[in-house]
Amino acid sequence: MGNNETKIIKLTRKLLIGGKMKLELVYDYKNNDLLRKSFNELCMQVFGISFERWYQKGLWKDNYICYSYKDGDQIIANVSVTKMKLKTAKGVRKLLQIGTVMTAENYREQGLARKLMDYVTKKYEDEYEAFYLFANQSVVDFYPKFGYKEVDRLQFFTKEKVESDLTYNFRKLDMNDNDDLRILAKIAENRIATSNKFFFEANEEILYWYCLEIFKDNIYYNKDEELIVLYALAGDVLNIYDVISTKAINYKKILASIQEDAVKETVFHFNLEVEDLSIQSRGFDALKEDDHMFIKGKLNMEGLTYPITSHT
């Protein structure tokens, strides 16, 4: 991919730091091999993650956009935005998620992240109803400076053990297998909402990244029901990260299929609506999980959790 596909804003007055560095603001450069490589290198240094396989599989579309400063050919600071469509009981809302806020070590304490935050805020504030982001404990004092407020959210779980002869036969999907990747894409693109109160539509882009990078060993598929369940056991806790289905979801049958004898609790990392299970809720422990949610604008999280596979 050539540099002609990279969008570059040449500032009227180039940003000078210490009279030595000339920085340019670049954005939407995923098709520029050189800059994308540098972006991924910085992601690995700061967060230990990469977006390269996501790109190479053709799954990085247009909803996730990087806004970065570059020094020469090196990406040295970044703020990304993800365009989100939230389905609620009152209709669909347009929200903007901020993520991948980072600065290279040698360029910190120069206000670069602040400038990028200001830039994307001004660019999108008239188009989106609310902005939100997730932050670790080390930066919880940073985002209130931009008008963000930390909010609480819930975690849903059940202690119910389900035993039944009616179970699903699952097989594990292999994200290195293009046929399995196509199965995931077909179901994800036609999935039903797990909740009519809080569910992100057309959110496959982020889901694919999680399936490629985070939950690649935890994806289970039932062909007959066109059903995919992302789950993993941690000690005596069964974590269900997402349920992707084109048909009505039978949670009891899912639990009967995957709950092991040792399971004492099943945690659902998304909003769900189910009448035949005893679902409980508790406050999400943001400090323990090192995952604080901040919102700017009108977005009420009361009585809700935030779906993990929509988290950037």
Short mmCIF file of C-alpha atoms in Angstrom, two decimals:
data_model
loop_
_atom_site.label_atom_id
_atom_site.label_comp_id
_atom_site.label_asym_id
_atom_site.label_seq_id
_atom_site.Cartn_x
_atom_site.Cartn_y
_atom_site.Cartn_z
CA MET A 1 0.00 0.00 0.00
CA GLY A 2 1.34 3.42 -0.89
CA ASN A 3 1.72 6.64 1.03
CA ASN A 4 -0.84 8.31 -1.24
CA GLU A 5 -3.56 6.65 0.87
CA THR A 6 -2.34 8.30 4.05
CA LYS A 7 -4.17 11.42 5.17
CA ILE A 8 -1.77 13.98 6.59
CA ILE A 9 -2.62 17.29 8.17
CA LYS A 10 0.29 19.66 7.81
CA LEU A 11 -0.22 22.07 10.63
CA THR A 12 -0.19 25.74 9.68
CA ARG A 13 2.53 26.09 12.22
CA LYS A 14 4.46 22.87 12.69
CA LEU A 15 4.63 21.69 16.24
CA LEU A 16 8.10 22.34 17.60
CA ILE A 17 9.37 20.72 20.75
CA GLY A 18 12.64 22.02 22.10
CA GLY A 19 13.32 23.47 18.64
CA LYS A 20 14.47 20.06 17.40
CA MET A 21 11.49 17.95 16.34
CA LYS A 22 9.03 18.67 13.56
CA LEU A 23 5.88 16.67 14.11
CA GLU A 24 2.98 16.10 11.77
CA LEU A 25 -0.53 14.99 12.62
CA VAL A 26 -1.55 11.97 10.54
CA TYR A 27 -4.75 9.96 10.58
CA ASP A 28 -6.51 7.05 8.89
CA TYR A 29 -3.19 5.63 7.71
CA LYS A 30 -3.87 1.93 8.17
CA ASN A 31 -3.07 1.27 4.48
CA ASN A 32 0.35 2.89 4.79
CA ASP A 33 2.67 -0.02 5.54
CA LEU A 34 5.42 2.10 7.05
CA LEU A 35 3.24 4.09 9.44
CA ARG A 36 1.05 1.11 10.36
CA LYS A 37 4.18 -0.86 11.27
CA SER A 38 5.37 1.99 13.48
CA PHE A 39 1.94 2.28 15.11
CA ASN A 40 1.95 -1.44 15.92
CA GLU A 41 5.47 -1.22 17.34
CA LEU A 42 4.34 1.55 19.68
CA CYS A 43 1.25 -0.49 20.66
CA MET A 44 3.50 -3.41 21.56
CA GLN A 45 5.79 -1.19 23.62
CA VAL A 46 2.97 0.46 25.56
CA PHE A 47 0.19 -2.15 25.73
CA GLY A 48 1.70 -5.40 24.46
CA ILE A 49 -0.86 -5.67 21.65
CA SER A 50 -0.83 -5.45 17.86
CA PHE A 51 -3.37 -4.73 15.15
CA GLU A 52 -1.33 -6.20 12.30
CA ARG A 53 -3.03 -9.57 11.96
CA TRP A 54 -6.39 -7.82 12.16
CA TYR A 55 -5.30 -5.71 9.19
CA GLN A 56 -3.75 -8.55 7.20
CA LYS A 57 -6.96 -10.61 7.53
CA GLY A 58 -8.89 -7.70 6.01
CA LEU A 59 -10.86 -7.14 9.23
CA TRP A 60 -9.67 -3.64 10.09
CA LYS A 61 -12.40 -1.66 8.37
CA ASP A 62 -13.36 1.99 8.71
CA ASN A 63 -14.80 2.36 12.21
CA TYR A 64 -11.44 2.34 14.04
CA ILE A 65 -9.33 5.38 13.11
CA CYS A 66 -5.92 6.37 14.46
CA TYR A 67 -4.99 10.02 15.02
CA SER A 68 -1.26 10.27 15.60
CA TYR A 69 1.75 12.51 15.68
CA LYS A 70 4.69 11.28 13.66
CA ASP A 71 8.31 12.29 13.79
CA GLY A 72 9.74 11.43 10.40
CA ASP A 73 8.38 7.93 9.73
CA GLN A 74 7.83 7.10 13.41
CA ILE A 75 4.44 7.22 15.14
CA ILE A 76 5.23 8.75 18.52
CA ALA A 77 1.79 9.54 20.00
CA ASN A 78 -1.73 8.34 19.29
CA VAL A 79 -5.40 8.64 20.16
CA SER A 80 -7.78 6.32 18.31
CA VAL A 81 -11.52 6.65 17.86
CA THR A 82 -14.06 3.90 17.23
CA LYS A 83 -17.44 4.81 15.79
CA MET A 84 -20.16 2.95 17.70
CA LYS A 85 -23.88 2.40 17.16
CA LEU A 86 -25.64 1.60 20.43
CA LYS A 87 -28.99 -0.16 20.25
CA THR A 88 -31.29 0.74 23.13
CA ALA A 89 -35.00 0.40 23.86
CA LYS A 90 -35.43 3.97 22.60
CA GLY A 91 -33.54 3.51 19.34
CA VAL A 92 -29.98 3.63 18.03
CA ARG A 93 -27.48 6.16 19.35
CA LYS A 94 -24.19 7.29 17.83
CA LEU A 95 -21.33 7.15 20.32
CA LEU A 96 -17.58 7.61 19.99
CA GLN A 97 -15.19 5.38 21.90
CA ILE A 98 -11.68 6.69 22.57
CA GLY A 99 -8.85 4.18 22.86
CA THR A 100 -5.18 3.33 22.36
CA VAL A 101 -4.08 6.58 23.98
CA MET A 102 -0.30 6.35 24.09
CA THR A 103 2.94 8.27 23.74
CA ALA A 104 6.43 6.94 23.09
CA GLU A 105 8.62 7.13 26.16
CA ASN A 106 11.07 9.71 24.79
CA TYR A 107 8.21 12.07 23.81
CA ARG A 108 6.23 12.11 27.05
CA GLU A 109 5.56 15.17 29.22
CA GLN A 110 5.12 17.29 26.09
CA GLY A 111 1.32 17.44 26.02
CA LEU A 112 0.98 15.39 22.85
CA ALA A 113 -1.85 13.16 24.10
CA ARG A 114 -3.66 16.25 25.34
CA LYS A 115 -3.40 17.88 21.90
CA LEU A 116 -4.70 14.74 20.19
CA MET A 117 -7.59 14.45 22.66
CA ASP A 118 -8.51 18.07 21.98
CA TYR A 119 -8.31 17.50 18.25
CA VAL A 120 -10.60 14.47 18.08
CA THR A 121 -13.05 16.06 20.52
CA LYS A 122 -13.46 19.14 18.35
CA LYS A 123 -13.64 17.04 15.20
CA TYR A 124 -16.46 14.78 16.39
CA GLU A 125 -18.34 16.67 19.12
CA ASP A 126 -21.18 17.77 16.83
CA GLU A 127 -21.62 14.32 15.29
CA TYR A 128 -21.76 12.03 18.34
CA GLU A 129 -24.01 12.10 21.40
CA ALA A 130 -21.38 10.99 23.88
CA PHE A 131 -17.72 10.07 24.14
CA TYR A 132 -16.37 7.37 26.42
CA LEU A 133 -13.18 5.48 27.16
CA PHE A 134 -11.53 2.99 29.49
CA ALA A 135 -8.42 3.71 31.52
CA ASN A 136 -6.10 1.98 33.95
CA GLN A 137 -5.37 3.25 37.43
CA SER A 138 -2.23 5.15 36.39
CA VAL A 139 -4.17 7.69 34.27
CA VAL A 140 -7.48 8.10 36.11
CA ASP A 141 -6.59 11.73 36.86
CA PHE A 142 -5.91 12.55 33.21
CA TYR A 143 -9.34 12.27 31.59
CA PRO A 144 -11.38 14.47 33.97
CA LYS A 145 -9.33 17.35 32.56
CA PHE A 146 -11.26 16.86 29.32
CA GLY A 147 -14.68 16.75 30.95
CA TYR A 148 -14.90 12.97 31.40
CA LYS A 149 -16.51 11.52 34.52
CA GLU A 150 -15.90 8.05 35.88
CA VAL A 151 -19.01 5.87 36.03
CA ASP A 152 -19.89 2.59 37.68
CA ARG A 153 -21.16 -0.46 35.84
CA LEU A 154 -22.38 -3.91 36.79
CA GLN A 155 -21.22 -7.47 36.41
CA PHE A 156 -23.81 -10.18 35.78
CA PHE A 157 -23.43 -13.72 37.08
CA THR A 158 -25.29 -16.82 38.15
CA LYS A 159 -24.48 -19.47 40.72
CA GLU A 160 -26.99 -21.81 39.15
CA LYS A 161 -25.71 -25.19 37.99
CA VAL A 162 -27.56 -26.47 34.95
CA GLU A 163 -27.73 -30.18 34.27
CA SER A 164 -29.57 -31.52 31.25
CA ASP A 165 -29.32 -34.21 28.62
CA LEU A 166 -30.10 -31.53 26.04
CA THR A 167 -26.72 -30.09 25.18
CA TYR A 168 -24.87 -28.57 22.23
CA ASN A 169 -21.95 -30.26 20.55
CA PHE A 170 -19.32 -27.56 20.17
CA ARG A 171 -16.11 -27.60 18.22
CA LYS A 172 -13.34 -25.05 18.61
CA LEU A 173 -12.87 -22.55 15.80
CA ASP A 174 -9.32 -21.96 14.56
CA MET A 175 -8.68 -18.31 13.67
CA ASN A 176 -5.73 -19.39 11.51
CA ASP A 177 -8.18 -21.30 9.31
CA ASN A 178 -9.84 -19.06 6.73
CA ASP A 179 -12.90 -21.30 6.57
CA ASP A 180 -13.41 -20.95 10.32
CA LEU A 181 -12.87 -17.22 10.05
CA ARG A 182 -15.61 -17.08 7.42
CA ILE A 183 -17.95 -18.99 9.76
CA LEU A 184 -17.33 -16.41 12.46
CA ALA A 185 -17.90 -13.54 10.03
CA LYS A 186 -21.14 -14.99 8.64
CA ILE A 187 -22.69 -15.46 12.07
CA ALA A 188 -21.35 -12.19 13.51
CA GLU A 189 -22.70 -10.14 10.62
CA ASN A 190 -26.18 -11.63 11.09
CA ARG A 191 -26.24 -11.96 14.87
CA ILE A 192 -29.18 -11.06 17.03
CA ALA A 193 -28.84 -8.71 19.97
CA THR A 194 -28.13 -10.24 23.37
CA SER A 195 -30.01 -7.31 24.88
CA ASN A 196 -32.46 -4.72 23.58
CA LYS A 197 -31.35 -2.33 26.33
CA PHE A 198 -27.64 -2.05 25.52
CA PHE A 199 -26.11 -3.72 22.49
CA PHE A 200 -23.71 -2.46 19.83
CA GLU A 201 -24.88 -2.96 16.25
CA ALA A 202 -22.47 -3.52 13.37
CA ASN A 203 -19.72 -4.15 15.90
CA GLU A 204 -18.00 -7.03 14.13
CA GLU A 205 -14.80 -5.06 13.58
CA ILE A 206 -13.90 -5.01 17.29
CA LEU A 207 -15.22 -8.53 17.85
CA TYR A 208 -12.87 -9.86 15.16
CA TRP A 209 -9.86 -8.27 16.85
CA TYR A 210 -10.77 -9.96 20.14
CA CYS A 211 -11.22 -13.29 18.39
CA LEU A 212 -7.85 -12.98 16.67
CA GLU A 213 -5.84 -11.68 19.62
CA ILE A 214 -7.48 -12.24 23.01
CA PHE A 215 -9.94 -15.13 22.79
CA LYS A 216 -8.43 -17.09 19.90
CA ASP A 217 -8.30 -20.25 22.03
CA ASN A 218 -11.78 -19.80 23.48
CA ILE A 219 -14.14 -19.77 20.48
CA TYR A 220 -16.64 -22.62 20.25
CA TYR A 221 -19.11 -23.27 17.43
CA ASN A 222 -22.29 -25.29 16.96
CA LYS A 223 -23.16 -25.69 13.29
CA ASP A 224 -26.81 -26.72 13.65
CA GLU A 225 -27.79 -23.62 15.62
CA GLU A 226 -25.33 -21.20 13.98
CA LEU A 227 -24.13 -20.48 17.49
CA ILE A 228 -20.72 -19.29 18.73
CA VAL A 229 -19.80 -19.00 22.40
CA LEU A 230 -16.63 -17.35 23.67
CA TYR A 231 -15.82 -18.82 27.07
CA ALA A 232 -13.02 -19.90 29.40
CA LEU A 233 -12.74 -21.45 32.84
CA ALA A 234 -10.69 -19.66 35.51
CA GLY A 235 -10.55 -21.85 38.61
CA ASP A 236 -14.14 -22.36 39.67
CA VAL A 237 -15.46 -19.41 37.61
CA LEU A 238 -16.80 -19.89 34.09
CA ASN A 239 -16.42 -16.70 32.06
CA ILE A 240 -18.72 -16.29 29.07
CA TYR A 241 -17.34 -13.38 27.08
CA ASP A 242 -19.90 -13.31 24.29
CA VAL A 243 -22.67 -15.35 22.69
CA ILE A 244 -22.97 -14.83 18.94
CA SER A 245 -26.07 -16.32 17.37
CA THR A 246 -28.48 -15.81 14.50
CA LYS A 247 -31.29 -17.47 16.49
CA ALA A 248 -32.90 -17.08 19.88
CA ILE A 249 -30.31 -17.92 22.54
CA ASN A 250 -30.92 -20.80 24.93
CA TYR A 251 -28.64 -19.91 27.82
CA LYS A 252 -29.62 -22.88 29.94
CA LYS A 253 -28.69 -25.28 27.17
CA ILE A 254 -25.39 -23.45 26.69
CA LEU A 255 -24.59 -23.78 30.40
CA ALA A 256 -25.57 -27.44 30.41
CA SER A 257 -23.08 -27.92 27.58
CA ILE A 258 -20.06 -26.12 29.03
CA GLN A 259 -20.33 -25.98 32.82
CA GLU A 260 -17.82 -28.35 34.40
CA ASP A 261 -18.28 -29.94 37.81
CA ALA A 262 -15.86 -27.48 39.41
CA VAL A 263 -17.84 -24.41 38.32
CA LYS A 264 -19.35 -22.48 41.21
CA GLU A 265 -20.17 -19.30 39.35
CA THR A 266 -20.76 -18.24 35.74
CA VAL A 267 -19.99 -14.64 34.79
CA PHE A 268 -21.52 -13.02 31.71
CA HIS A 269 -19.37 -10.24 30.25
CA PHE A 270 -22.23 -8.64 28.32
CA ASN A 271 -25.83 -7.58 28.82
CA LEU A 272 -28.36 -10.39 28.50
CA GLU A 273 -32.06 -10.93 28.82
CA VAL A 274 -33.07 -14.34 30.10
CA GLU A 275 -36.05 -15.45 32.17
CA ASP A 276 -35.23 -19.07 33.06
CA LEU A 277 -31.93 -18.44 34.84
CA SER A 278 -31.32 -16.80 38.20
CA ILE A 279 -29.14 -13.88 37.10
CA GLN A 280 -27.58 -11.71 39.81
CA SER A 281 -25.57 -8.53 39.57
CA ARG A 282 -22.86 -6.76 41.53
CA GLY A 283 -20.75 -3.68 41.03
CA PHE A 284 -17.89 -4.09 38.57
CA ASP A 285 -14.65 -3.81 40.53
CA ALA A 286 -12.81 -1.27 38.38
CA LEU A 287 -9.89 -1.01 40.80
CA LYS A 288 -9.32 -4.76 40.98
CA GLU A 289 -9.69 -5.15 37.21
CA ASP A 290 -7.69 -1.96 36.57
CA ASP A 291 -10.35 -0.91 34.07
CA HIS A 292 -12.13 2.38 34.79
CA MET A 293 -14.88 3.68 32.50
CA PHE A 294 -15.15 7.41 31.77
CA ILE A 295 -17.96 9.17 29.93
CA LYS A 296 -18.34 12.64 28.44
CA GLY A 297 -21.95 13.38 27.52
CA LYS A 298 -25.20 11.54 28.13
CA LEU A 299 -24.69 7.80 28.49
CA ASN A 300 -26.35 6.13 31.45
CA MET A 301 -24.73 2.86 32.62
CA GLU A 302 -27.10 2.31 35.55
CA GLY A 303 -28.15 -1.34 35.71
CA LEU A 304 -25.83 -2.26 32.84
CA THR A 305 -22.46 -3.79 32.09
CA TYR A 306 -20.18 -2.92 29.21
CA PRO A 307 -19.70 -5.76 26.68
CA ILE A 308 -16.07 -6.82 26.73
CA THR A 309 -15.94 -7.56 22.99
CA SER A 310 -16.92 -3.93 22.30
CA HIS A 311 -14.10 -2.55 24.45
CA THR A 312 -11.19 -0.81 22.68
#
